[in-house]
GROMACS .gro file of C-alpha atoms in nm:
model
  188
    1MET     CA    1   1.878   2.167   0.427
    2LYS     CA    2   1.510   2.178   0.510
    3GLU     CA    3   1.250   2.396   0.342
    4GLU     CA    4   0.876   2.399   0.411
    5ILE     CA    5   0.604   2.527   0.184
    6THR     CA    6   0.250   2.570   0.316
    7LEU     CA    7  -0.022   2.477   0.070
    8GLY     CA    8  -0.368   2.625   0.054
    9GLN     CA    9  -0.677   2.445  -0.068
   10LYS     CA   10  -0.546   2.428  -0.423
   11THR     CA   11  -0.217   2.330  -0.571
   12PHE     CA   12  -0.113   2.272  -0.931
   13GLU     CA   13  -0.376   2.533  -1.025
   14ASN     CA   14  -0.691   2.321  -1.043
   15THR     CA   15  -0.601   2.002  -0.858
   16THR     CA   16  -0.637   1.955  -0.484
   17ILE     CA   17  -0.422   1.739  -0.261
   18SER     CA   18  -0.671   1.630   0.001
   19GLY     CA   19  -0.562   1.689   0.358
   20ALA     CA   20  -0.212   1.804   0.267
   21SER     CA   21  -0.097   2.118   0.438
   22ARG     CA   22   0.282   2.104   0.421
   23VAL     CA   23   0.534   2.010   0.155
   24THR     CA   24   0.884   1.956   0.290
   25TRP     CA   25   1.216   1.919   0.114
   26ASP     CA   26   1.444   1.733   0.354
   27SER     CA   27   1.797   1.620   0.275
   28LYS     CA   28   1.838   1.414   0.595
   29ILE     CA   29   1.575   1.148   0.515
   30LEU     CA   30   1.662   0.814   0.353
   31LYS     CA   31   1.605   0.871  -0.016
   32ILE     CA   32   1.517   0.517  -0.118
   33PRO     CA   33   1.169   0.452  -0.264
   34SER     CA   34   0.948   0.280  -0.005
   35MET     CA   35   0.609   0.110  -0.019
   36GLY     CA   36   0.334   0.367  -0.078
   37ASP     CA   37   0.565   0.648  -0.202
   38LEU     CA   38   0.472   0.825  -0.523
   39LEU     CA   39   0.751   0.839  -0.782
   40LEU     CA   40   0.774   1.091  -1.064
   41GLY     CA   41   0.973   0.975  -1.362
   42GLN     CA   42   1.013   0.960  -1.737
   43ILE     CA   43   0.940   0.656  -1.951
   44VAL     CA   44   1.277   0.553  -2.101
   45SER     CA   45   1.172   0.219  -2.250
   46VAL     CA   46   0.840   0.050  -2.312
   47SER     CA   47   0.744  -0.284  -2.460
   48GLU     CA   48   0.440  -0.508  -2.479
   49LYS     CA   49   0.433  -0.598  -2.108
   50ILE     CA   50   0.678  -0.371  -1.920
   51ALA     CA   51   0.790  -0.007  -1.909
   52THR     CA   52   1.104   0.134  -1.746
   53VAL     CA   53   1.087   0.468  -1.565
   54LEU     CA   54   1.386   0.690  -1.480
   55VAL     CA   55   1.284   0.835  -1.143
   56SER     CA   56   1.343   1.206  -1.079
   57LEU     CA   57   1.151   1.259  -0.755
   58ILE     CA   58   1.019   1.060  -0.458
   59ILE     CA   59   0.701   1.202  -0.302
   60ARG     CA   60   0.652   1.065   0.049
   61ILE     CA   61   0.333   1.137   0.243
   62ILE     CA   62   0.375   1.114   0.621
   63GLU     CA   63   0.076   1.135   0.854
   64ASP     CA   64   0.145   1.348   1.161
   65GLY     CA   65  -0.169   1.352   1.374
   66ASN     CA   66  -0.437   1.533   1.175
   67LEU     CA   67  -0.179   1.668   0.930
   68GLU     CA   68  -0.033   1.503   0.626
   69LYS     CA   69   0.320   1.612   0.543
   70ILE     CA   70   0.446   1.570   0.191
   71ARG     CA   71   0.821   1.521   0.162
   72LEU     CA   72   0.987   1.570  -0.176
   73LEU     CA   73   1.307   1.365  -0.200
   74LYS     CA   74   1.556   1.371  -0.484
   75PRO     CA   75   1.714   1.029  -0.541
   76PRO     CA   76   2.092   1.042  -0.479
   77SER     CA   77   2.174   0.843  -0.795
   78PRO     CA   78   1.993   0.729  -1.110
   79THR     CA   79   1.697   0.521  -0.992
   80HIS     CA   80   1.479   0.309  -1.216
   81ALA     CA   81   1.136   0.157  -1.163
   82TYR     CA   82   0.925  -0.088  -1.362
   83ILE     CA   83   0.559  -0.073  -1.457
   84PHE     CA   84   0.399  -0.401  -1.563
   85LYS     CA   85   0.094  -0.418  -1.789
   86GLY     CA   86  -0.121  -0.572  -1.515
   87ASP     CA   87  -0.047  -0.283  -1.276
   88VAL     CA   88  -0.185  -0.009  -1.502
   89LYS     CA   89  -0.559  -0.072  -1.447
   90PHE     CA   90  -0.635   0.054  -1.795
   91PRO     CA   91  -0.754  -0.163  -2.086
   92CYS     CA   92  -0.481  -0.219  -2.346
   93VAL     CA   93  -0.341  -0.494  -2.567
   94ASN     CA   94   0.018  -0.372  -2.532
   95LEU     CA   95   0.160  -0.141  -2.267
   96SER     CA   96   0.331   0.049  -2.550
   97ASP     CA   97  -0.017   0.148  -2.675
   98ILE     CA   98  -0.081   0.370  -2.372
   99LEU     CA   99   0.267   0.466  -2.242
  100LYS     CA  100   0.508   0.638  -2.480
  101LEU     CA  101   0.878   0.725  -2.461
  102GLY     CA  102   0.922   1.063  -2.296
  103ASP     CA  103   0.593   1.056  -2.101
  104LEU     CA  104   0.616   1.161  -1.737
  105VAL     CA  105   0.430   0.930  -1.501
  106LEU     CA  106   0.338   0.942  -1.136
  107GLY     CA  107   0.326   0.591  -0.992
  108ARG     CA  108   0.279   0.439  -0.647
  109VAL     CA  109   0.548   0.201  -0.520
  110LYS     CA  110   0.390  -0.144  -0.515
  111VAL     CA  111   0.698  -0.360  -0.445
  112ASP     CA  112   1.004  -0.213  -0.275
  113TRP     CA  113   1.191  -0.522  -0.157
  114PHE     CA  114   1.327  -0.581  -0.508
  115LYS     CA  115   1.544  -0.321  -0.678
  116PRO     CA  116   1.448  -0.156  -0.909
  117VAL     CA  117   1.106  -0.106  -0.753
  118PHE     CA  118   0.773  -0.188  -0.916
  119LEU     CA  119   0.511   0.083  -0.968
  120SER     CA  120   0.135   0.067  -0.989
  121LEU     CA  121  -0.089   0.311  -1.177
  122ASP     CA  122  -0.407   0.193  -1.007
  123THR     CA  123  -0.547   0.512  -0.848
  124GLU     CA  124  -0.687   0.840  -0.983
  125ASP     CA  125  -0.369   1.025  -0.879
  126THR     CA  126  -0.137   0.788  -1.065
  127GLY     CA  127  -0.079   0.772  -1.438
  128VAL     CA  128   0.058   1.000  -1.707
  129VAL     CA  129   0.104   1.357  -1.575
  130SER     CA  130   0.266   1.493  -1.891
  131GLY     CA  131   0.237   1.325  -2.230
  132ILE     CA  132   0.442   1.355  -2.547
  133CYS     CA  133   0.300   1.313  -2.899
  134SER     CA  134   0.463   1.008  -3.054
  135ASN     CA  135   0.412   1.153  -3.404
  136CYS     CA  136   0.562   1.503  -3.373
  137GLY     CA  137   0.711   1.524  -3.020
  138ALA     CA  138   0.486   1.805  -2.893
  139VAL     CA  139   0.392   1.821  -2.525
  140LEU     CA  140   0.023   1.728  -2.498
  141PRO     CA  141  -0.192   1.985  -2.313
  142THR     CA  142  -0.432   1.905  -2.031
  143PRO     CA  143  -0.744   1.743  -2.178
  144ARG     CA  144  -1.078   1.915  -2.128
  145ASP     CA  145  -1.219   1.597  -1.976
  146LEU     CA  146  -0.965   1.401  -1.770
  147ALA     CA  147  -1.208   1.109  -1.738
  148SER     CA  148  -1.197   1.050  -2.115
  149ASN     CA  149  -0.829   0.948  -2.085
  150THR     CA  150  -0.772   1.092  -2.433
  151LEU     CA  151  -0.484   1.326  -2.516
  152VAL     CA  152  -0.496   1.539  -2.833
  153CYS     CA  153  -0.185   1.687  -2.996
  154PRO     CA  154  -0.223   2.061  -3.066
  155ARG     CA  155   0.028   2.042  -3.352
  156CYS     CA  156  -0.062   1.734  -3.561
  157LYS     CA  157  -0.411   1.668  -3.412
  158SER     CA  158  -0.337   1.300  -3.344
  159THR     CA  159  -0.514   1.146  -3.045
  160ARG     CA  160  -0.419   0.871  -2.805
  161LYS     CA  161  -0.582   0.689  -2.518
  162THR     CA  162  -0.376   0.658  -2.201
  163LYS     CA  163  -0.408   0.628  -1.823
  164VAL     CA  164  -0.428   1.001  -1.741
  165SER     CA  165  -0.368   1.107  -1.380
  166LYS     CA  166  -0.615   1.351  -1.226
  167LEU     CA  167  -0.302   1.557  -1.146
  168TYR     CA  168  -0.222   1.600  -1.519
  169GLU     CA  169  -0.045   1.936  -1.560
  170PRO     CA  170   0.234   1.907  -1.819
  171ILE     CA  171   0.404   2.243  -1.759
  172ILE     CA  172   0.434   2.200  -1.382
  173TRP     CA  173   0.540   1.832  -1.386
  174ARG     CA  174   0.796   1.890  -1.665
  175GLU     CA  175   0.951   2.175  -1.463
  176ILE     CA  176   0.964   1.958  -1.148
  177HIS     CA  177   1.116   1.671  -1.348
  178LEU     CA  178   1.378   1.885  -1.522
  179THR     CA  179   1.476   2.051  -1.193
  180ASN     CA  180   1.522   1.721  -1.009
  181ARG     CA  181   1.641   1.467  -1.265
  182ILE     CA  182   1.989   1.328  -1.243
  183GLN     CA  183   2.196   1.400  -1.548
  184THR     CA  184   2.361   1.092  -1.695
  185LEU     CA  185   2.639   1.119  -1.948
  186PRO     CA  186   2.649   0.886  -2.248
  187PRO     CA  187   2.940   0.640  -2.260
  188ALA     CA  188   3.252   0.774  -2.432
   0.00000   0.00000   0.00000
């Protein structure tokens, strides 16, 4: 199965993907995270120095001459990745101060020779793409100023500082995540 979608200048409403002109879903490509891939996933555990991400989508950018092709790959089985405090490039005492359970993050594969892979949130594109309020559970809307790295809950008005991706669009990323995540059943 192969499906191609041609992108215009804008995608995700107000965020551009520079140089990208094709997004391809391809079921014949090896679906293992590789160095440089972007991974979309949900934070399933977070502590002082490490966070675990349940990966729902692999985004692979392939240069083809003057074109960049974006391939969206669904992992064939539950895939996890780790984010270490030093790979976030955001000032914090504890990683749990800026990443919360349920947040969706977009991270770049930093180390792929060890499974699960290690992610880095060191560019403008990487970081939280959809946040959850840790007080009331509401999805946090896109901040007016992405550079402030501050998310405000519309329900309880609590605020939090986090590493916000410039691609922050909670509705779109949540839909992509829910469509592609692998359902795991709890033990009997």
